[in-house]
Amino acid sequence: MKRIIFISLLIISFCLLAGCGSSRYSVVKKDGTSVISVGEPDFSEESSSYSFKDPDGNKVILNREEVQEIKEMKEK
């Protein structure tokens, strides 16, 4: 019984720490607007575009020509 509780607590701790490890990035577009990315945006050579998820969990795809800058946001 103690072993089951220990393993359960270990799994819960791991999940909580994994959620804290996500970095956020600011993707600044050439029109001056910016979009927040949860995790580093993935670049596809095939489609010449960046894909990522926003804080609401929606998938965002931007063509390379639309992106001016991608920078990691500092945690306060």
Short mmCIF file of C-alpha atoms in Angstrom, two decimals:
data_model
loop_
_atom_site.label_atom_id
_atom_site.label_comp_id
_atom_site.label_asym_id
_atom_site.label_seq_id
_atom_site.Cartn_x
_atom_site.Cartn_y
_atom_site.Cartn_z
CA MET A 1 0.00 0.00 0.00
CA LYS A 2 2.83 2.40 0.86
CA ARG A 3 4.47 1.58 -2.45
CA ILE A 4 1.33 2.52 -4.41
CA ILE A 5 1.05 5.84 -2.57
CA PHE A 6 4.74 6.56 -3.16
CA ILE A 7 4.49 5.82 -6.88
CA SER A 8 1.33 7.93 -7.18
CA LEU A 9 3.00 10.90 -5.48
CA LEU A 10 6.05 10.49 -7.68
CA ILE A 11 3.93 10.54 -10.85
CA ILE A 12 1.96 13.59 -9.67
CA SER A 13 5.19 15.44 -8.82
CA PHE A 14 6.66 14.63 -12.21
CA CYS A 15 3.57 15.94 -14.01
CA LEU A 16 3.58 19.18 -12.03
CA LEU A 17 7.27 19.79 -12.71
CA ALA A 18 6.89 18.99 -16.41
CA GLY A 19 4.18 21.66 -16.71
CA CYS A 20 6.48 24.26 -15.15
CA GLY A 21 9.21 23.58 -17.68
CA SER A 22 7.42 25.06 -20.69
CA SER A 23 8.96 28.25 -21.95
CA ARG A 24 6.91 30.94 -23.62
CA TYR A 25 8.03 32.71 -26.74
CA SER A 26 6.92 35.98 -28.27
CA VAL A 27 6.51 35.66 -32.03
CA VAL A 28 6.58 39.16 -33.50
CA LYS A 29 5.02 39.44 -36.93
CA LYS A 30 6.09 41.93 -39.62
CA ASP A 31 2.82 43.86 -39.20
CA GLY A 32 3.89 44.68 -35.61
CA THR A 33 1.51 42.32 -33.81
CA SER A 34 2.77 39.48 -31.67
CA VAL A 35 1.54 36.04 -30.70
CA ILE A 36 2.55 34.07 -27.62
CA SER A 37 3.83 30.52 -28.14
CA VAL A 38 3.81 27.90 -25.39
CA GLY A 39 7.05 26.08 -26.09
CA GLU A 40 9.49 26.81 -28.89
CA PRO A 41 7.86 27.14 -32.32
CA ASP A 42 8.63 24.31 -34.76
CA PHE A 43 9.91 25.27 -38.19
CA SER A 44 8.96 23.15 -41.20
CA GLU A 45 11.40 23.32 -44.12
CA GLU A 46 8.80 21.60 -46.27
CA SER A 47 6.12 24.27 -45.87
CA SER A 48 8.49 27.12 -44.86
CA SER A 49 6.32 27.89 -41.83
CA TYR A 50 6.35 27.98 -38.05
CA SER A 51 3.78 26.07 -36.02
CA PHE A 52 3.07 26.30 -32.31
CA LYS A 53 0.29 26.36 -29.73
CA ASP A 54 -0.94 29.57 -28.14
CA PRO A 55 -1.78 29.81 -24.39
CA ASP A 56 -5.38 28.72 -25.13
CA GLY A 57 -4.15 25.52 -26.78
CA ASN A 58 -5.00 26.59 -30.34
CA LYS A 59 -2.58 25.59 -33.09
CA VAL A 60 -1.08 28.57 -34.93
CA ILE A 61 0.76 28.35 -38.26
CA LEU A 62 2.67 31.34 -39.65
CA ASN A 63 4.60 31.54 -42.93
CA ARG A 64 8.27 32.42 -42.54
CA GLU A 65 7.66 35.65 -44.47
CA GLU A 66 5.18 36.80 -41.80
CA VAL A 67 7.62 36.38 -38.88
CA GLN A 68 10.00 39.17 -37.96
CA GLU A 69 11.39 37.86 -34.65
CA ILE A 70 11.04 35.01 -32.18
CA LYS A 71 12.30 35.61 -28.67
CA GLU A 72 11.99 33.71 -25.41
CA MET A 73 10.04 35.53 -22.75
CA LYS A 74 11.67 35.97 -19.35
CA GLU A 75 9.78 34.67 -16.31
CA LYS A 76 9.18 37.29 -13.62
#
